[in-house]
CSV table of C-alpha atoms in Angstrom, one decimal:
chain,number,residue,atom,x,y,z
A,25,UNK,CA,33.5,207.1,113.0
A,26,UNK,CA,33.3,210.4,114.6
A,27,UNK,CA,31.5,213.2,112.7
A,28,UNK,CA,31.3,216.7,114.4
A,29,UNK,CA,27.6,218.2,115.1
A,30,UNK,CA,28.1,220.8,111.7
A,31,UNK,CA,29.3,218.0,109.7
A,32,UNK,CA,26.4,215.7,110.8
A,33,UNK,CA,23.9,218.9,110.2
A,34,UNK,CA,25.0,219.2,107.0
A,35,UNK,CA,24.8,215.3,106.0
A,36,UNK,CA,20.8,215.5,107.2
A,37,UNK,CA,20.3,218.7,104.9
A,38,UNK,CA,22.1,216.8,101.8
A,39,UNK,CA,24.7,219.5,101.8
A,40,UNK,CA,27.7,216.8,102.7
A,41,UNK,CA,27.8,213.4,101.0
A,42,UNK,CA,32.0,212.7,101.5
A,43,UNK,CA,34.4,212.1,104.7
A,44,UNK,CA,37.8,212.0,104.4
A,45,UNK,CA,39.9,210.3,107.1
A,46,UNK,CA,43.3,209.2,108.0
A,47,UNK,CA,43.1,205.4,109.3
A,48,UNK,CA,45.3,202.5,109.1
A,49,UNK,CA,42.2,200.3,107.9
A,50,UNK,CA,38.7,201.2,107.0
A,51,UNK,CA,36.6,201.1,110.7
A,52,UNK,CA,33.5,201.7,108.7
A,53,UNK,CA,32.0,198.5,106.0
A,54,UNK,CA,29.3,199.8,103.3
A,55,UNK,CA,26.0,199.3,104.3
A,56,UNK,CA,27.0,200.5,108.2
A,57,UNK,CA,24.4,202.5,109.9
A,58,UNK,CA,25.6,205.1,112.3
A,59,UNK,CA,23.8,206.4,115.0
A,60,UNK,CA,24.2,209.9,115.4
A,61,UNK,CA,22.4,213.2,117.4
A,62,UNK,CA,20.7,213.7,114.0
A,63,UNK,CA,19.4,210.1,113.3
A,64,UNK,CA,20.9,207.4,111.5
A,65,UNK,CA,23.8,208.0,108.4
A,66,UNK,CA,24.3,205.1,106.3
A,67,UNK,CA,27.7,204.6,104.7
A,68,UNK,CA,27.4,204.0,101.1
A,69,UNK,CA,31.1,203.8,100.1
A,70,UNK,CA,34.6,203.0,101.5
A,71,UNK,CA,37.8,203.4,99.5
A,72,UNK,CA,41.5,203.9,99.7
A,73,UNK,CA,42.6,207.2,97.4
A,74,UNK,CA,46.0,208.9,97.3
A,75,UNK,CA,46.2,212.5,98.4
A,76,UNK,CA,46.9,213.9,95.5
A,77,UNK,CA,43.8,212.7,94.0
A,78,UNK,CA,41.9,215.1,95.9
A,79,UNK,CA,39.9,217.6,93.5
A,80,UNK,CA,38.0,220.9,94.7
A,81,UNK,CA,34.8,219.3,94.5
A,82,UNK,CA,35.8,216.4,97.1
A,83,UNK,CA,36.2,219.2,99.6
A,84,UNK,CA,33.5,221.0,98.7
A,85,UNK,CA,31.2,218.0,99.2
A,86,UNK,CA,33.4,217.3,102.5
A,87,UNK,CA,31.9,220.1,103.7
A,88,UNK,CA,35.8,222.0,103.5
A,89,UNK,CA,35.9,225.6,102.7
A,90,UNK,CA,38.4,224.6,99.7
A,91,UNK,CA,41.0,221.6,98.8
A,92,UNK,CA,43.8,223.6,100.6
A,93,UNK,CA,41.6,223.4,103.7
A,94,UNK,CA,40.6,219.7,103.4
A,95,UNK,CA,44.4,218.7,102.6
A,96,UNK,CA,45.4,220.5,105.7
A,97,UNK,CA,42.7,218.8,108.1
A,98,UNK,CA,44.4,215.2,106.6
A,99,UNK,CA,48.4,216.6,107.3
A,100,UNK,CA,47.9,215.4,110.8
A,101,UNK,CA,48.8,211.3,110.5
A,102,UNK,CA,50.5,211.5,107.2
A,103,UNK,CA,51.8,208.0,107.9
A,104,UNK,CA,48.4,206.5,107.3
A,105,UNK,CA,46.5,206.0,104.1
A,106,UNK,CA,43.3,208.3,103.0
A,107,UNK,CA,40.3,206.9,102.9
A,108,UNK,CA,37.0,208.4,101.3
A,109,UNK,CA,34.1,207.1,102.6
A,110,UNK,CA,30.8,208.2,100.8
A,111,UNK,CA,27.3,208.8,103.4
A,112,UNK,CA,24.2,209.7,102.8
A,113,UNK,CA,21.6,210.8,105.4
A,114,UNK,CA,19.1,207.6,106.2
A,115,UNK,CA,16.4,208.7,108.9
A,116,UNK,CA,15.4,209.2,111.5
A,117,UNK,CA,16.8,206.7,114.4
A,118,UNK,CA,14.5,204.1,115.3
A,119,UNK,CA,14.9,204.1,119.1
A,120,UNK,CA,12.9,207.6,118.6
A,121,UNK,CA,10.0,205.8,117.5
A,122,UNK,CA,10.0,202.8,119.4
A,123,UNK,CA,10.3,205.1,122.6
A,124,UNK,CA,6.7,206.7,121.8
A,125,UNK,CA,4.9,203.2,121.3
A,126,UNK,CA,3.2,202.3,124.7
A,127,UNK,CA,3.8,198.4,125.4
A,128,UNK,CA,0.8,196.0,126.0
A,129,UNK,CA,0.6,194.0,129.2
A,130,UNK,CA,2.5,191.2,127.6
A,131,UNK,CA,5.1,193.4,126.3
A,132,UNK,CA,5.6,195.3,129.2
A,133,UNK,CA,6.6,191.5,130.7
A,134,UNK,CA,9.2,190.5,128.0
A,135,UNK,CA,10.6,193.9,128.6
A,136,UNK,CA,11.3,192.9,132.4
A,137,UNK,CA,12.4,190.0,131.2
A,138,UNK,CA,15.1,191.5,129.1
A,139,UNK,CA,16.1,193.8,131.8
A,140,UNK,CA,16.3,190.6,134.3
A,141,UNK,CA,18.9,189.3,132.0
A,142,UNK,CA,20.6,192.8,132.1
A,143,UNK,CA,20.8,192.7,135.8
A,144,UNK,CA,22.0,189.3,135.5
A,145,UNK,CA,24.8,189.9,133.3
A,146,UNK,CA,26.3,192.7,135.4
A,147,UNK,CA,29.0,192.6,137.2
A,148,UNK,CA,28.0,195.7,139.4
A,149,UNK,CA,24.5,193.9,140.2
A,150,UNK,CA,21.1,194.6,139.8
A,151,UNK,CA,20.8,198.5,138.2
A,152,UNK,CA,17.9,198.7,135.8
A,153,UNK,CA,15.3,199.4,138.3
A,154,UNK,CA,17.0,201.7,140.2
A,155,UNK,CA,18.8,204.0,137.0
A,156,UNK,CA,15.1,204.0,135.6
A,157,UNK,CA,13.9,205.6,139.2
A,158,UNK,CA,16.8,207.8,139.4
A,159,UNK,CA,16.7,209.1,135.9
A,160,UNK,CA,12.2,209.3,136.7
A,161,UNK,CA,12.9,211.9,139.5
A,162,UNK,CA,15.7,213.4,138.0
A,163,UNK,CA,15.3,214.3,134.8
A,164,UNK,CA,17.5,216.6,132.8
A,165,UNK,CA,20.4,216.2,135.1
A,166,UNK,CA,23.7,215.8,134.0
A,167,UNK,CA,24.6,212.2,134.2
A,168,UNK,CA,28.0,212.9,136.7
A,169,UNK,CA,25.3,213.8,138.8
A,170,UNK,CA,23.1,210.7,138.3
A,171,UNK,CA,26.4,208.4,138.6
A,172,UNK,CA,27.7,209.9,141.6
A,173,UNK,CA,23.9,209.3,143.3
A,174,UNK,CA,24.4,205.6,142.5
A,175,UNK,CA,28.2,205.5,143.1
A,176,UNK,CA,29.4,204.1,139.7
A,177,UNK,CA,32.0,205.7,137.3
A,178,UNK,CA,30.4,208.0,134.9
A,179,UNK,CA,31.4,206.2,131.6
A,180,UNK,CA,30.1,202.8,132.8
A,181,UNK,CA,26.8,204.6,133.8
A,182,UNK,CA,26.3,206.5,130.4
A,183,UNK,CA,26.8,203.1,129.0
A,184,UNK,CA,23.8,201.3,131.0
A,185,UNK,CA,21.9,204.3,130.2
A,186,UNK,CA,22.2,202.9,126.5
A,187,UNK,CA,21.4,199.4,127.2
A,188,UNK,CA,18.1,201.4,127.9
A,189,UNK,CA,17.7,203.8,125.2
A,190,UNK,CA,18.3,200.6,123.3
A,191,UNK,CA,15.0,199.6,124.3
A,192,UNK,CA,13.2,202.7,123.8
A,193,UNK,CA,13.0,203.2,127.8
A,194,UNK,CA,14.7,206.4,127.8
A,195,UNK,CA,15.3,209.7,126.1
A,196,UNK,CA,18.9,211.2,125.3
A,197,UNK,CA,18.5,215.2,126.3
A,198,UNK,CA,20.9,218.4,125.2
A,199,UNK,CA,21.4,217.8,129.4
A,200,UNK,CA,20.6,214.9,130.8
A,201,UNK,CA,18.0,212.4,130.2
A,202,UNK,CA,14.2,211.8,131.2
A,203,UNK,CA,11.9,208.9,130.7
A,204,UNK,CA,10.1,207.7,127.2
A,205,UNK,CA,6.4,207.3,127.5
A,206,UNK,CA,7.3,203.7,127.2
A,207,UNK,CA,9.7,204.2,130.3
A,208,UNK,CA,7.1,205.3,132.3
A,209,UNK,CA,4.7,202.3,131.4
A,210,UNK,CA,7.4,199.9,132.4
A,211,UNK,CA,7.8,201.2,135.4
A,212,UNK,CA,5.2,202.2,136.8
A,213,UNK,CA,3.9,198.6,135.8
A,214,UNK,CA,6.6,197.7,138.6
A,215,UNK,CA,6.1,200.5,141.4
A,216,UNK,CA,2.7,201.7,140.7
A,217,UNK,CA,1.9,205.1,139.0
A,218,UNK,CA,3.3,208.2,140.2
A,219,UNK,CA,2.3,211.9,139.5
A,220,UNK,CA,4.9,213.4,137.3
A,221,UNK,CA,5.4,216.8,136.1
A,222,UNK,CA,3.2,217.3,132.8
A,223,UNK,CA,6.0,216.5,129.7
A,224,UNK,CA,6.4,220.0,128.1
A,225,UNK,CA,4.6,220.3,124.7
A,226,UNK,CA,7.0,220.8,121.7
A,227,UNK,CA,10.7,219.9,120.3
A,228,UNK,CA,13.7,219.4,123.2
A,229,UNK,CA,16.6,221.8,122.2
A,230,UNK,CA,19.0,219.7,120.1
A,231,UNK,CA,22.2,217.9,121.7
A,232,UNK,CA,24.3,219.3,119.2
A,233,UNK,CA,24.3,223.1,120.7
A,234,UNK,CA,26.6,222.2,123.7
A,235,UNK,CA,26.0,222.0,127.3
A,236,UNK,CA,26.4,225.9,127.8
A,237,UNK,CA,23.7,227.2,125.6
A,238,UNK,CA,21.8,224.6,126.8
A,239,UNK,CA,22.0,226.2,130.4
A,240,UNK,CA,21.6,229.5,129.1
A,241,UNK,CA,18.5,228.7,126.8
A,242,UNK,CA,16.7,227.2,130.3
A,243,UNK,CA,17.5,229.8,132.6
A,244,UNK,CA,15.1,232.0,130.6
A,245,UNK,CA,12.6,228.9,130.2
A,246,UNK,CA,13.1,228.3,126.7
A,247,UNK,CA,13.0,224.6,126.7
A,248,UNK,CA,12.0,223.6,123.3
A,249,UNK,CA,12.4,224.8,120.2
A,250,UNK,CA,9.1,226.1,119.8
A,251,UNK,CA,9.8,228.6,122.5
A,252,UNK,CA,13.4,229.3,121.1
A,253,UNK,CA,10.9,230.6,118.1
A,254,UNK,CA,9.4,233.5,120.0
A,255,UNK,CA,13.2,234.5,120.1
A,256,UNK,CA,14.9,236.7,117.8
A,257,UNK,CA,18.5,235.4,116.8
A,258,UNK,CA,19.8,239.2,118.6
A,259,UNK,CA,18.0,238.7,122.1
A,260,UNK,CA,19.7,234.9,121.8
A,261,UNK,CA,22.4,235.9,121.2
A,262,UNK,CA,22.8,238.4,124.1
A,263,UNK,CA,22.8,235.1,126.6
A,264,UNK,CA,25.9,233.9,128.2
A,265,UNK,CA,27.1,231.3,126.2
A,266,UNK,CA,24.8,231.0,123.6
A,267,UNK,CA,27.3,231.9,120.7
A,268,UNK,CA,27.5,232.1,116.8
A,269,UNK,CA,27.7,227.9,116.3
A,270,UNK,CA,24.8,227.3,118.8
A,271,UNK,CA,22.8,229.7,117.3
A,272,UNK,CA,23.5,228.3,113.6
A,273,UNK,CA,22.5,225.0,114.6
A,274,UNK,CA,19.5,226.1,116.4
A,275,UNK,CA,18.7,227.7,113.3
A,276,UNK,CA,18.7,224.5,111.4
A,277,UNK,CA,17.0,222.8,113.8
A,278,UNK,CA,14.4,225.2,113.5
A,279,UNK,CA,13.9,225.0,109.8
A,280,UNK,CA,13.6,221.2,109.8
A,281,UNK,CA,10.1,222.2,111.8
A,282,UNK,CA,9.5,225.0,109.5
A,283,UNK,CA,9.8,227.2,112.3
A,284,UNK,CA,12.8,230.7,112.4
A,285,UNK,CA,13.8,232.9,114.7
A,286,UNK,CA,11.5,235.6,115.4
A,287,UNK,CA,11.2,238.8,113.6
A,288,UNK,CA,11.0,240.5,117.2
A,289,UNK,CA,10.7,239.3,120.6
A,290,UNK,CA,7.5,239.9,121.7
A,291,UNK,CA,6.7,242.4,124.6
């Protein structure tokens, strides 16, 4: 079920507790748990409605700016029935805390294990090792880059890159990816340590802002939210291809740590 990065925002802040959609069956079952850039949504109802039972306050918890607005988003597919499928926000994703727990000696061996059975499995060959050294010495680089290094397809890269994420071995960037603290146990448990560049202090900048603010935010060396705080919304603004959504949702992001835009950028 695809949700867009507002509508996903506004589920996390309570705001949005409804999604209409056009399908030909339900693709969602009650109790589902979807993983999304803002942690885990739960789907709490599923339910087939006619059209015209559509009142003001479905589209205003919809997140639509009225019913005409909602009724027009649902005139694409007409063919197909409505279905209103109740969410509710449910946490943070649990691959973000399992990815900050440093594994044991004995753990650090069933993880190997589990990526020997990955290897295994694929038809491509052995890939584990190698994506986790690629994505080690390259982090924050888009993955078209990283797939073109190893010669695979893009899509059936992202998709290993998962498989590890699954296993809290690797972090999902606005850009790119890096390795989880537990990452780095792992492997250097296999190659040895190796001197890395000291992991910046503070929040990453959100996925949801897009790839272009994400450029434009680390061309000035704002990095993390934190440092996006010494910014006011104005100087942001002024940077090619941070626009009016990016900045809205690097608002919110901000509040969830308490933090704003500043008053006035420091001199």
């Amino acid at each position: 079920m695809l949700m867009r990065p507002a509508e996903l925002e506004a589920i996390r802040e309570g705001r949005v507790d409804l999604a209409f959609r056009r399908w030909d069956r339900p693709r969602v079952k009650v109790g589902t748990r979807l993983r999304t850039a803002v942690g885990l949504v739960e789907v709490v109802s599923v339910e087939q409605v006619p059209l015209s039972s559509l009142r003001a306050e479905d589209a205003r918890r919809a997140g639509a700016h009225s019913l005409a607005a909602l009724k027009d988003v649902l005139a694409a597919r007409a063919e197909r029935p409505v279905f209103r499928v109740g969410l509710r926000y449910a946490g943070v994703d649990p691959r973000e805390t399992l990815r900050g727990q440093l594994p044991d000696p004995a753990e650090v061996v069933a993880i190997l294990a589990g990526l020997d059975r990955l290897d295994a499995a694929s038809p491509v060959g052995p890939w584990t090792r190698d994506t986790l050294r690629l994505i080690d010495r390259n982090p924050e680089v888009r993955a078209p880059e990283l797939a073109a290094r190893l010669g695979r397809p893009t899509a059936e890269f992202k998709r290993d890159v998962r498989k590890l994420k699954e296993r809290g071995l690797t972090e999902s960037l606005a850009i790119g990816y890096r390795l989880s603290p537990r990452g780095e146990v792992v492997l250097d448990h296999e190659d040895g340590p190796r001197e890395r560049a000291p992991r910046r202090e503070g929040t990453p900048l959100p996925r949801t802002i897009g790839a272009p603010a994400t450029r434009a935010l680390r061309a000035v060396d704002l990095h993390t939210l934190q440092a996006v705080s010494t910014w006011t919304r104005h100087d942001l603004a002024a940077l090619h291809g941070v626009g009016p959504i990016a900045l809205d949702r690097l608002e919110a992001a901000l509040a969830q740590l308490g933090l704003s835009f500043a008053d006035r950028r420091p001199g």
